Coordinates of C-alpha atoms and ligand atoms in Angstrom, one line a residue:
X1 CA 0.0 0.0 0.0
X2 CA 1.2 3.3 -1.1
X3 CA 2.0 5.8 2.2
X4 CA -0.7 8.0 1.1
X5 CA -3.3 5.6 1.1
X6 CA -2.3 4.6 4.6
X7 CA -2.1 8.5 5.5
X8 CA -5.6 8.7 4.2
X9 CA -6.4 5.3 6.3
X10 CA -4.9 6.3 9.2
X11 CA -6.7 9.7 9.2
X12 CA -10.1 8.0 8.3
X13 CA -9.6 6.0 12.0
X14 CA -8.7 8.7 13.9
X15 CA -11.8 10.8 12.4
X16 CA -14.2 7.9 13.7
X17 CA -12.4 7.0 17.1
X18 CA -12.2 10.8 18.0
X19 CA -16.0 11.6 16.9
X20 CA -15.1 13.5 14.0
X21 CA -16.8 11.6 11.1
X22 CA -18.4 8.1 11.0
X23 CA -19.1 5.8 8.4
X24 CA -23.6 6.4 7.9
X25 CA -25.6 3.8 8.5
X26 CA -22.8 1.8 9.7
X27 CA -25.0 -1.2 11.7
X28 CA -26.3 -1.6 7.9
X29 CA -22.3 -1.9 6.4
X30 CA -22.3 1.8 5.3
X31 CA -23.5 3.2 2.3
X32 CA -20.9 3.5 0.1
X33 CA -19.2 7.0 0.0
X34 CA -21.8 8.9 2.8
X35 CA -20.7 9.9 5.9
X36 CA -22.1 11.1 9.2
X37 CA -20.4 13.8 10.9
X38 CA -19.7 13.4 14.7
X39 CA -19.9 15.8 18.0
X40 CA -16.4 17.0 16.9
X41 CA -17.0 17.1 13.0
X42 CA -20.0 19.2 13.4
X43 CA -18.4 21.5 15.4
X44 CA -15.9 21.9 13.2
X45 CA -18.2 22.1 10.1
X46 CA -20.1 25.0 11.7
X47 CA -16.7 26.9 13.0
X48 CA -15.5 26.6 9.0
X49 CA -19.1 27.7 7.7
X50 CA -19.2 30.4 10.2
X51 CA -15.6 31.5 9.2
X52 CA -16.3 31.8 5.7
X53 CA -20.6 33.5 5.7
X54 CA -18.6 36.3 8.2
X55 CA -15.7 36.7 6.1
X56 CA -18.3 37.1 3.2
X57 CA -21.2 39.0 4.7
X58 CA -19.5 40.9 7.9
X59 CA -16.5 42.2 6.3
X60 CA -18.0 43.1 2.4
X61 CA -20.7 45.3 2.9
X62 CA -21.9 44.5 -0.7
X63 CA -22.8 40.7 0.0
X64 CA -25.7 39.9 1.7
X65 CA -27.0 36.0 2.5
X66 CA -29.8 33.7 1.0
X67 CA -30.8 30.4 2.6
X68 CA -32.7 28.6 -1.0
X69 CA -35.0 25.5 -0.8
X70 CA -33.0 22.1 -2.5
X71 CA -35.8 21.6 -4.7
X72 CA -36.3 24.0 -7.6
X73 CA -38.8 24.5 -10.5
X74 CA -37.5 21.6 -13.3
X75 CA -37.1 24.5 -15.9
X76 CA -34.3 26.0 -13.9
X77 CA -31.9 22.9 -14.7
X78 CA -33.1 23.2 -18.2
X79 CA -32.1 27.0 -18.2
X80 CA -28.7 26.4 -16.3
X81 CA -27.6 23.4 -18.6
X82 CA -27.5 20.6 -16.2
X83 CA -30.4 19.0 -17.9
X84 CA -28.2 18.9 -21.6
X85 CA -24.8 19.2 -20.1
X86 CA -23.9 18.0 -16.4
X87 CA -22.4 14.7 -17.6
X88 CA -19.2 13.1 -17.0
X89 CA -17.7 10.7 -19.6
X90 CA -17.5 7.5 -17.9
X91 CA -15.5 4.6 -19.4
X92 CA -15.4 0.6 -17.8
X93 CA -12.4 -1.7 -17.5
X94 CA -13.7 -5.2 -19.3
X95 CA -11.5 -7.3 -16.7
X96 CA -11.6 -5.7 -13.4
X97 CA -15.3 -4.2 -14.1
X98 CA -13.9 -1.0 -12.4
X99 CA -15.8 2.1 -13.7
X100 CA -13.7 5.5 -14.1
X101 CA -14.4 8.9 -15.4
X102 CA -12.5 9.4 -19.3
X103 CA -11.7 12.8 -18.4
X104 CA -9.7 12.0 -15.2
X105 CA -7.7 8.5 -15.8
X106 CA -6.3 11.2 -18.7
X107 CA -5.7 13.8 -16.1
X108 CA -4.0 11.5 -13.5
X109 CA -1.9 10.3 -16.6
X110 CA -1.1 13.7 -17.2
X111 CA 0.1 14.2 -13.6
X112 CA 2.4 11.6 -14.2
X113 CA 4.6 13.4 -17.0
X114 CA 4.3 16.6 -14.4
X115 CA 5.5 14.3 -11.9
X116 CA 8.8 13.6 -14.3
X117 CA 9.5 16.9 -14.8
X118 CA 9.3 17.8 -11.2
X119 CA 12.0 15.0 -10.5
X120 CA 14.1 16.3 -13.3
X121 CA 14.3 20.0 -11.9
X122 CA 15.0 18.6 -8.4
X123 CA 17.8 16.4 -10.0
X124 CA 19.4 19.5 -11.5
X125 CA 18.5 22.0 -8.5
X126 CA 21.0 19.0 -7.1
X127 CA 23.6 18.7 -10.0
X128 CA 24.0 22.5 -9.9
X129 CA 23.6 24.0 -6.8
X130 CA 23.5 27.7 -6.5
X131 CA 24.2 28.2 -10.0
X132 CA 21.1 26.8 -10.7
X133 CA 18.8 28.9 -13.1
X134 CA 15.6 27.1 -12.5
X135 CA 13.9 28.9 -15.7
X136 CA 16.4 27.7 -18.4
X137 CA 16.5 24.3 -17.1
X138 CA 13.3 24.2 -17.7
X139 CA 13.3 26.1 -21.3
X140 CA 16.3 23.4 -22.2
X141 CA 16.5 20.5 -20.6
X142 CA 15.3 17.7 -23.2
X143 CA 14.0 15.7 -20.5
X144 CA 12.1 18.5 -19.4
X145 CA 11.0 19.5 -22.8
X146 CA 10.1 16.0 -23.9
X147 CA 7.8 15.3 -21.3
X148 CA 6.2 18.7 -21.2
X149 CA 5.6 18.3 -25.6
X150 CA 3.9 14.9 -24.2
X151 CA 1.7 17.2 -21.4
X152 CA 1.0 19.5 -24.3
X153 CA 0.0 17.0 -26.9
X154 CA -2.1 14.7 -24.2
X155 CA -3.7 18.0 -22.6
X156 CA -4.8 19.2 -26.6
X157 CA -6.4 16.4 -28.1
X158 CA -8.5 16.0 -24.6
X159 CA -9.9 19.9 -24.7
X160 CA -10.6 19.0 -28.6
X161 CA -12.5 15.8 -27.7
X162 CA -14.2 17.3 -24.6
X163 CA -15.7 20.3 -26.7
X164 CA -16.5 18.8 -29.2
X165 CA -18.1 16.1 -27.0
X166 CA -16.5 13.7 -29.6
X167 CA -16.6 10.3 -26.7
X168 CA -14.6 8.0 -29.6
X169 CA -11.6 11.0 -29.6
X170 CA -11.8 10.5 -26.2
X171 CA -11.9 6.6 -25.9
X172 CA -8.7 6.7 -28.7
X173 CA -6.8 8.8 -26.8
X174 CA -7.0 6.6 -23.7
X175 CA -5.8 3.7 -26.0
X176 CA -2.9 5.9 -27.7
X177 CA -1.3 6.4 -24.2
X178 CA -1.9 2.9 -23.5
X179 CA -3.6 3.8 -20.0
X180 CA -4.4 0.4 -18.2
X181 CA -6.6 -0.2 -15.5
X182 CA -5.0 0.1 -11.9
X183 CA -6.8 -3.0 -10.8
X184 CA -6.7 -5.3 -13.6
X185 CA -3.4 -3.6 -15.8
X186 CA -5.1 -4.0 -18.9
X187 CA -6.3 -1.7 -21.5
X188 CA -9.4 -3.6 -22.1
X189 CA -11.8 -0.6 -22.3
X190 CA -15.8 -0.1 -23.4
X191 CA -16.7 2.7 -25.2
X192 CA -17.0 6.2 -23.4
X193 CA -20.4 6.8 -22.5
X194 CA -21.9 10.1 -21.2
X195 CA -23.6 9.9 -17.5
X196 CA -25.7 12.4 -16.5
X197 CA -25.0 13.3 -12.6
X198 CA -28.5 15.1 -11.2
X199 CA -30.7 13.0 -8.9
X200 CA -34.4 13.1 -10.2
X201 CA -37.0 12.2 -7.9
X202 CA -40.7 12.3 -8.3
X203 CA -42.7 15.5 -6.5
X204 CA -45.8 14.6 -4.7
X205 CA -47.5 10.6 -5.7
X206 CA -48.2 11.4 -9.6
X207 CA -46.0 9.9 -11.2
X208 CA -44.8 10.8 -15.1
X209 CA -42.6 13.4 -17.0
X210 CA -44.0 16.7 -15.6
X211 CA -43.7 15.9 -12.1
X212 CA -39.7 15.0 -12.2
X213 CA -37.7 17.0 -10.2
X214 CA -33.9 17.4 -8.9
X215 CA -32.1 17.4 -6.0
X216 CA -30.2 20.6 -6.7
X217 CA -26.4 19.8 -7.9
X218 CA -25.0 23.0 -6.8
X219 CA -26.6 25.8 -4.7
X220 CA -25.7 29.1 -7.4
X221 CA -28.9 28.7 -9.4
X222 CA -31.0 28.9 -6.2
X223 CA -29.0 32.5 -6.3
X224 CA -29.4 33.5 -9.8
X225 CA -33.9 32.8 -9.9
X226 CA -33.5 35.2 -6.8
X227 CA -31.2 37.9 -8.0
X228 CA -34.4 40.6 -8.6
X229 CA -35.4 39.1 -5.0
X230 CA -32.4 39.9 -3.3
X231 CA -31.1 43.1 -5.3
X232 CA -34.5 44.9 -4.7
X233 CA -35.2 43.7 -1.0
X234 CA -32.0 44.3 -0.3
X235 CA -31.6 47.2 -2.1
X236 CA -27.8 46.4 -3.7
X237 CA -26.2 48.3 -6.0
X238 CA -24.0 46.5 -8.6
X239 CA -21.2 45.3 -7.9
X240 CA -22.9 43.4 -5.3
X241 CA -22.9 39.1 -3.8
X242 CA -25.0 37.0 -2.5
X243 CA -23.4 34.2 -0.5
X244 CA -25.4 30.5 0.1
X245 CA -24.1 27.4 1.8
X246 CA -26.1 24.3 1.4
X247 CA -26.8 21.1 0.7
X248 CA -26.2 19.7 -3.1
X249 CA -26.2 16.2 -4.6
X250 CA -24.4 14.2 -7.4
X251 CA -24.4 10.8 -8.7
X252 CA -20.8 10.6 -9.0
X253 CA -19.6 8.1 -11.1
X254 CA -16.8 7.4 -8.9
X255 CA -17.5 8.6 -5.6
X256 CA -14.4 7.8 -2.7
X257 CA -11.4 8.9 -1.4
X258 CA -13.5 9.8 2.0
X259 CA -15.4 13.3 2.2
X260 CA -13.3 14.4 -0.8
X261 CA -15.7 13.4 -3.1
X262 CA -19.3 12.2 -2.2
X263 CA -22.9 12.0 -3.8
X264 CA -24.6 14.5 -1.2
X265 CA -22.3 17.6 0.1
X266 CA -22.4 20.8 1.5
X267 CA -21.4 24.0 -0.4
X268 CA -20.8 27.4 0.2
X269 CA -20.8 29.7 -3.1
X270 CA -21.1 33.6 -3.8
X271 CA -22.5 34.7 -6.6
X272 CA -20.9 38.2 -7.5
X273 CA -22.8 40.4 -10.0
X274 CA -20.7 43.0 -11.8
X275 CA -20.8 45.2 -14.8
X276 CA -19.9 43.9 -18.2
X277 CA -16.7 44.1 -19.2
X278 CA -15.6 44.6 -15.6
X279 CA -15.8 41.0 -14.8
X280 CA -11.4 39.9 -15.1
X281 CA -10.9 42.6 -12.5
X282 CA -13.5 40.9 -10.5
X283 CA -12.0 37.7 -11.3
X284 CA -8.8 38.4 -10.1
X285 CA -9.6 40.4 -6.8
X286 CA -11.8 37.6 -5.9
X287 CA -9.0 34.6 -6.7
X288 CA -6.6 37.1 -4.0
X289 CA -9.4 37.3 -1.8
X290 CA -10.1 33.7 -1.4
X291 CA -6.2 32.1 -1.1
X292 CA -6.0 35.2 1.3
X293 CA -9.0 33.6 3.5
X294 CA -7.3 30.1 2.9
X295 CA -4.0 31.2 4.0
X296 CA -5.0 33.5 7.0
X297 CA -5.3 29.7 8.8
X298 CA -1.9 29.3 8.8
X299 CA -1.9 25.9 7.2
X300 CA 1.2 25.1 5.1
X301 CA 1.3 27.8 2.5
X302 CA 3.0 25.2 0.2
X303 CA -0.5 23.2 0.9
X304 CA -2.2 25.7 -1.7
X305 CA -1.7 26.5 -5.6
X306 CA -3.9 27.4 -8.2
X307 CA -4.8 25.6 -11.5
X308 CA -6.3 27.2 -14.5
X309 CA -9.1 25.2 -16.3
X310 CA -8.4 23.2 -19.2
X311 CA -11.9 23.2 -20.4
X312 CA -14.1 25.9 -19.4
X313 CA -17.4 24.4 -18.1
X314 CA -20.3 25.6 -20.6
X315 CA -20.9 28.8 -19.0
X316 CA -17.8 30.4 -17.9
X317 CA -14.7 32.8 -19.9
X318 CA -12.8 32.0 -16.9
X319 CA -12.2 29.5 -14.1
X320 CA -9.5 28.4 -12.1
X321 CA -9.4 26.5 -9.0
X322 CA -7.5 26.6 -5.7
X323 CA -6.0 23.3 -5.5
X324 CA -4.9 21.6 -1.6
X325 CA -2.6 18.9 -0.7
X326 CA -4.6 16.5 0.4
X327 CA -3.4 12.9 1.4
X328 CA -3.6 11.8 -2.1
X329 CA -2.4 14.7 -3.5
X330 CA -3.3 17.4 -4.9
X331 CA -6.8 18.7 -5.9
X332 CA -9.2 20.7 -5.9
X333 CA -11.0 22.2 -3.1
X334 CA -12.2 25.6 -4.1
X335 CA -13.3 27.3 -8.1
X336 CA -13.4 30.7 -9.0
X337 CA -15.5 31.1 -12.0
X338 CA -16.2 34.0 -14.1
X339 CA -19.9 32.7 -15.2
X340 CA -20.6 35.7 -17.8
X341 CA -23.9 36.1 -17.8
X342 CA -25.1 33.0 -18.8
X343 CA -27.1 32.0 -16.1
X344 CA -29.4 34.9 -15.5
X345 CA -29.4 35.4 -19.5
X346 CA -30.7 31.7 -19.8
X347 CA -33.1 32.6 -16.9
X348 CA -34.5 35.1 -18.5
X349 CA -35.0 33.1 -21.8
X350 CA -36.7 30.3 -20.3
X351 CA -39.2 32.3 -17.7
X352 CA -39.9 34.8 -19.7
X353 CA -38.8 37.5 -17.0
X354 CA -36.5 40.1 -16.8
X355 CA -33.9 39.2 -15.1
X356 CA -31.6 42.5 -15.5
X357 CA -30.3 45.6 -13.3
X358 CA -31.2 49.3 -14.0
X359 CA -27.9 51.7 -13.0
X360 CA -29.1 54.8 -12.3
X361 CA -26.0 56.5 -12.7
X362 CA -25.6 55.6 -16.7
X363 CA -29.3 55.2 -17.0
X364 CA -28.7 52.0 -18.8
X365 CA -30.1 48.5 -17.9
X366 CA -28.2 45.1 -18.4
X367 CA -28.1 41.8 -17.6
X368 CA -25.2 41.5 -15.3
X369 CA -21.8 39.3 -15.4
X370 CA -21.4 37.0 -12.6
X371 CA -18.0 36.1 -10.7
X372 CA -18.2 32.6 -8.8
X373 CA -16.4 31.6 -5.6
X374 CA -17.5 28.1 -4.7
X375 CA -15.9 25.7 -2.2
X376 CA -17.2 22.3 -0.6
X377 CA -17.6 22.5 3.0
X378 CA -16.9 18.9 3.4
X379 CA -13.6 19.7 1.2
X380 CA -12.5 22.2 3.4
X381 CA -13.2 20.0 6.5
X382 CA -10.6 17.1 4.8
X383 CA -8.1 20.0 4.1
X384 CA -7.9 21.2 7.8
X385 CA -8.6 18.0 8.9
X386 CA -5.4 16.4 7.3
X387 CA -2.9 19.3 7.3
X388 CA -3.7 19.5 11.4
X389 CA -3.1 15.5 12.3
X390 CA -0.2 14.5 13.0
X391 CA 1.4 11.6 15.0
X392 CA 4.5 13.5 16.9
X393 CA 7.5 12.2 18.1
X394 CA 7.9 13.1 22.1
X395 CA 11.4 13.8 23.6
X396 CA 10.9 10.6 26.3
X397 CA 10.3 8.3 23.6
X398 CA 6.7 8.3 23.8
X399 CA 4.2 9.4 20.4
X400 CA 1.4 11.5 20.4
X401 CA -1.8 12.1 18.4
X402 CA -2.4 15.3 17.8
X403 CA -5.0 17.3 15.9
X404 CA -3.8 20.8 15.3
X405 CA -6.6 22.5 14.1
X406 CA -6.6 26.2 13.8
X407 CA -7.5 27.0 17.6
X408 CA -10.6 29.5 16.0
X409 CA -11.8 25.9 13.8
X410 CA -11.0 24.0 16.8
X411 CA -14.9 22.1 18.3
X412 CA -13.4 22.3 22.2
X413 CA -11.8 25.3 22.9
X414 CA -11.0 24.4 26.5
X415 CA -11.0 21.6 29.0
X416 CA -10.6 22.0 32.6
X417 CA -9.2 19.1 34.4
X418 CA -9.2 18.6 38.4
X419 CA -6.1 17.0 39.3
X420 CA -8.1 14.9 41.6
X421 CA -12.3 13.7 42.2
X422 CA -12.2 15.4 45.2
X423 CA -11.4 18.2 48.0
X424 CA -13.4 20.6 46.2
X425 CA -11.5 20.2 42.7
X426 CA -14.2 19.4 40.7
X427 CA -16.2 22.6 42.2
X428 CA -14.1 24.7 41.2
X429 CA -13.3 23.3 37.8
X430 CA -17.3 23.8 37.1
X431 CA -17.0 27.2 38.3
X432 CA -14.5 28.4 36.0
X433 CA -16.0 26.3 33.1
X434 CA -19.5 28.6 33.8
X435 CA -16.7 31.8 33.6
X436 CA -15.8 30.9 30.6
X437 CA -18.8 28.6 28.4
X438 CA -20.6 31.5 27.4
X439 CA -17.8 32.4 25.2
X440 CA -16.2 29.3 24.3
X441 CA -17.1 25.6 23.7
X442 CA -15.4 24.2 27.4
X443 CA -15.5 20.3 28.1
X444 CA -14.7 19.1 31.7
X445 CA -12.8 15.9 32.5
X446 CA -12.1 14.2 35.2
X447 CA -11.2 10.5 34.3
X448 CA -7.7 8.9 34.4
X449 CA -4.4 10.7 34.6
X450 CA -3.6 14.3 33.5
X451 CA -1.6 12.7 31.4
X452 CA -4.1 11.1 29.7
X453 CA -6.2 13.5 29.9
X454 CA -3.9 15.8 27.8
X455 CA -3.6 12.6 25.2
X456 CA -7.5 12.8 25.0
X457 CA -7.7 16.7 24.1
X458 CA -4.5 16.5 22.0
X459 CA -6.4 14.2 20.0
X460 CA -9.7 15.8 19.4
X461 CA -7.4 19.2 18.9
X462 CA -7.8 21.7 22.4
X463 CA -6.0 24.0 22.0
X464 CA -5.8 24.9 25.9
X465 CA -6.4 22.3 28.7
X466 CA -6.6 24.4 32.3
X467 CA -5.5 22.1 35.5
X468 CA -6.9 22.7 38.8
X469 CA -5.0 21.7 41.6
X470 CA -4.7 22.3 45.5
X471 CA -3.0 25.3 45.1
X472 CA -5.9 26.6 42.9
X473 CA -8.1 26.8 46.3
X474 CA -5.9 29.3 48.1
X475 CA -4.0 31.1 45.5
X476 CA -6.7 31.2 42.5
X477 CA -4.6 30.3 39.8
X478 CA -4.2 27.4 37.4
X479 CA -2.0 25.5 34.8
X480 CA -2.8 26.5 31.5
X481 CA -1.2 24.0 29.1
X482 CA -0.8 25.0 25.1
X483 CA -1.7 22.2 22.9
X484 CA 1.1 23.0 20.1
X485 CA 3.9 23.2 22.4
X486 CA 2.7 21.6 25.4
X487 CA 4.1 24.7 27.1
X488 CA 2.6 25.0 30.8
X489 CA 2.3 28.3 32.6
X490 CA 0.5 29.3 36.4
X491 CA -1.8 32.2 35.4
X492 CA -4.6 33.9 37.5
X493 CA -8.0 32.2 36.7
X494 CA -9.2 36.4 36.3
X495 CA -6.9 35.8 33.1
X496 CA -8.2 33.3 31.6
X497 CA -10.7 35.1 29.4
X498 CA -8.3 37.3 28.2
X499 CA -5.8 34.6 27.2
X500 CA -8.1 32.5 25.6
X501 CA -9.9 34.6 24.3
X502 CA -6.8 36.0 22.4
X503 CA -6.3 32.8 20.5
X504 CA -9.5 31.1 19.8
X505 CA -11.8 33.7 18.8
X506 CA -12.8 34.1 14.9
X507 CA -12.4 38.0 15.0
X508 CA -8.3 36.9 15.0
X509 CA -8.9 35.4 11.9
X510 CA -11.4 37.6 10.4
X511 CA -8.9 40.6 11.2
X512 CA -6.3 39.4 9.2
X513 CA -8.3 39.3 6.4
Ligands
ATP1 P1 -14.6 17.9 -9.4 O1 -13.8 18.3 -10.6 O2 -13.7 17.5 -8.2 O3 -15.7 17.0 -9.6 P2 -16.2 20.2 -9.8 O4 -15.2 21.0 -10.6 O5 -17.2 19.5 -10.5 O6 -15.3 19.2 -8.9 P3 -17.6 22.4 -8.9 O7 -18.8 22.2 -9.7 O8 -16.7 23.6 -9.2 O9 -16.7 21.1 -8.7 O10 -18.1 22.6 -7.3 C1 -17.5 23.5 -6.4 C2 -16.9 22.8 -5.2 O11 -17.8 21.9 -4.6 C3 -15.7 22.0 -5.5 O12 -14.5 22.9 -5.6 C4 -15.6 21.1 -4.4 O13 -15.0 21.7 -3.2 C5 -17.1 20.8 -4.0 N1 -17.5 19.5 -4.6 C6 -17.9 19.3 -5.9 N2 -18.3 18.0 -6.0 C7 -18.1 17.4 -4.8 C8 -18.4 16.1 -4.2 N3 -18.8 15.1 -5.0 N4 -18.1 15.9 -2.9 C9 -17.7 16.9 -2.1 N5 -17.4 18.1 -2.6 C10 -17.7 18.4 -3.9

């Protein structure tokens, strides 16, 4: 097994022993790819969503909220092109019966020849030392240049075949780069086939065409049928957002690699409506603005890059995406789409309304381009999730699990621990919990050693475990222990807002944004 499937493993346990995430309906054996999120993963889920609807609606005074119903009117997908166009080409093995989307066995193939050319620059960084000149190694090097022609070749006749929606292109190139099946190592391969990813259910007990309806396979277009809605209750001026997070469902054809990719998810997109002709400006403050929210974490900064599109999705000029190092590797986690306009242009076609904004300033009205920033919560959860675990090496020999979650993500904020059950300990461990709970999530403890203790809150990421002890009752202070460094300190118990305070609270994130 490779190391970073037994990363991912490794994480996946910890996540269900530590209440993070479970398996759903596990009595049943699971369903595949759903998952259930624990008394620590939905705290953490709802410290990340609260992060990003504040960094959206409190600090841009342009972007108000909108909570949308799952279930919209049939036409909508018709208008937004998810009835015509929301397909992924999926292609079978013959011998292992493994199923795999076209578009990415050709994209993890391409990875490969990156791969090569990454080993080859870090062979020559090595050969040359500091008189290497990274950018004509990379101009010259036939190595290099070899395997990028390949990239270039590979990447060229996919965009062709994907536009063009020509499946056979698609299926020949797969053959022409002799791709084989991880499972089975053959190229045995069926045709390409096109596999449409909405879930249609039936509204109400008549059955038959009209009454089909979707479970909604992204949240936007529950923004764009309520832009007149919003912009007039609201009364926004353009350039204005509306931000949404929310359920949304898709059949994936392959759906694994944990919460990374799974059939029902939560998203949080803004929708931002500008001006036409305004909208790369837009484009590119936004892309700034979201790998400056991503970064103010303090995650690895090496975690994050961004990738430009190959093909544009049918309604966008633009699109890029912020890509994390996850376990596997790296991928996508967030998009930044400039959507044109579309989505409210098609809206308008197929309702028959107007769907456009009147500037008083120029006296003209138009329909309005949209700039989209859309990231899965569940995504984001994996990301902090498996940049903060790590198994650490102690100085007396001894390991420890440790979740180092960004102490403003973090579900417990503080545990207070009485050294022992008794002389009044306890007491006085509630009483400084009721100080503090209305301000922070507190959790008391008061099984096993402090040392286990400690091992407990390490792993479900505290950042601050407070010990009371004898001395507490006659000088009112306590240990405060720092989950990162382990560091212990006597401080006043009158401190203890202020000091915890300091490092848990979202305003210290916000602020840096
Ligand atoms: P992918 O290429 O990985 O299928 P996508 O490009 O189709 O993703 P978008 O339509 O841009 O994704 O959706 C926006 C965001 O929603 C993604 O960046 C991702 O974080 C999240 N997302 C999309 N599909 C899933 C899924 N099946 N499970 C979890 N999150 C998802």
């Amino acid at each position: 097994m490779s190391t970073n499937e037994d990363k991912l493993k490794t994480l996946i346990g910890h996540a269900k022993e530590y209440g993070y995430v479970f398996p759903s309906s596990e009595i049943y054996d699971g369903l595949s790819a759903t998952y259930d999120y624990g008394p620590y993963g939905v705290e953490l889920k709802n410290n990340i969503r609260r992060y990003w609807w504040e960094a959206m609606t409190k600090l841009n005074g342009n972007i108000v909220g909108l909570d949308a119903a799952i279930f919209m009117h049939p036409t909508t997908w018709k208008a937004s092109g998810h009835v015509d166009a929301f397909n992924d080409p999926l292609i079978d093995n013959k011998d292992s019966k493994k199923r795999y989307r076209a578009d990415v066995l050709l994209e993890e193939h391409i990875a490969k020849y990156a791969d090569k050319i990454e080993k080859e620059v870090e062979k020559g960084r090595k050969k040359f030392g500091e008189a290497f000149d990274e950018a004509q190694f990379r101009a010259t090097n036939p190595n290099v240049k070899r395997a990028q022609e390949r990239i270039d070749a590979v990447e060229g006749r996919m965009k062709a075949a994907l536009e063009a929606n020509d499946l056979v292109a698609l299926r020949q190139l797969i053959l022409d780069e002799e791709i084989k099946c991880p499972i089975s190592g053959t190229a045995n391969w069926t045709e390409v086939r096109q596999f449409n990813l909405m879930f249609a259910t039936e509204l109400g007990s008549v059955s038959g065409e009209s009454s089909t309806i979707y479970l909604r396979p992204e949240t936007a277009q529950g923004i764009f049928v309520n832009f007149l809605n919003v912009q007039k209750s609201a009364r926004m001026k353009i350039p204005f957002g509306i931000a949404q997070t929310g359920k949304a469902f898709r059949n994936e054809i392959v759906a694994r690699q944990f919460i990374f990719r799974m059939r029902e998810f939560e998203q949080m997109e803004m929708q931002f409506f500008v001006k036409p002709g305004t909208e790369m400006e837009w484009y590119n403050t936004w892309k700034e603005k979201r790998i400056a929210w991503h970064k103010a974490l303090g995650l690895p900064a090496e975690n994050y890059r961004f990738h430009d599109h190959i093909k544009l999705a049918h309604y966008a000029n633009a699109a890029c995406d912020i890509e994390f190092k996850f376990p596997m590797g790296f991928k996508e986690l967030e998009g930044i789409h400039s959507r044109t306009d579309f989505d409210l242009g098609n809206h308008e076609k197929y309702s028959g309304k107007k769907l456009r904004y009147f500037d008083t300033e120029t006296n003209e009205s138009y329909v309005p381009y949209v700039v989209e920033t859309s990231i899965g919560l569940d995504r984001m959860f994996l990301a902090v999730l498996s940049a903060a675990f790590q198994v650490e090496q102690l100085p007396n020999g001894e390991t420890r699990d440790v979740l180092r979650i960004p102490a403003p993500l973090a579900p417990v904020k503080v545990a207070v621990l009485p050294l022992v059950k008794k002389d009044g300990l306890p007491e006085k461990a509630r009483a400084i919990i009721d100080t503090l709970k209305l301000d922070h999530n507190c959790q008391y403890d008061d099984k096993d050693s402090i040392g286990k203790r400690y091992r407990r809150q390490d792993a479900i990421g505290t950042p601050y475990c407070i010990t009371v002890d004898h001395e507490t009752l006659t000088t009112d202070t306590v240990t405060i222990r720092e989950r990162d460094s382990m560091a212990q300190e006597r401080v006043a118990i009158s401190e203890l807002p202020r000091i915890v305070g300091e490092k848990v609270d979202l305003r210290g994130l916000l602020r840096k944004l």
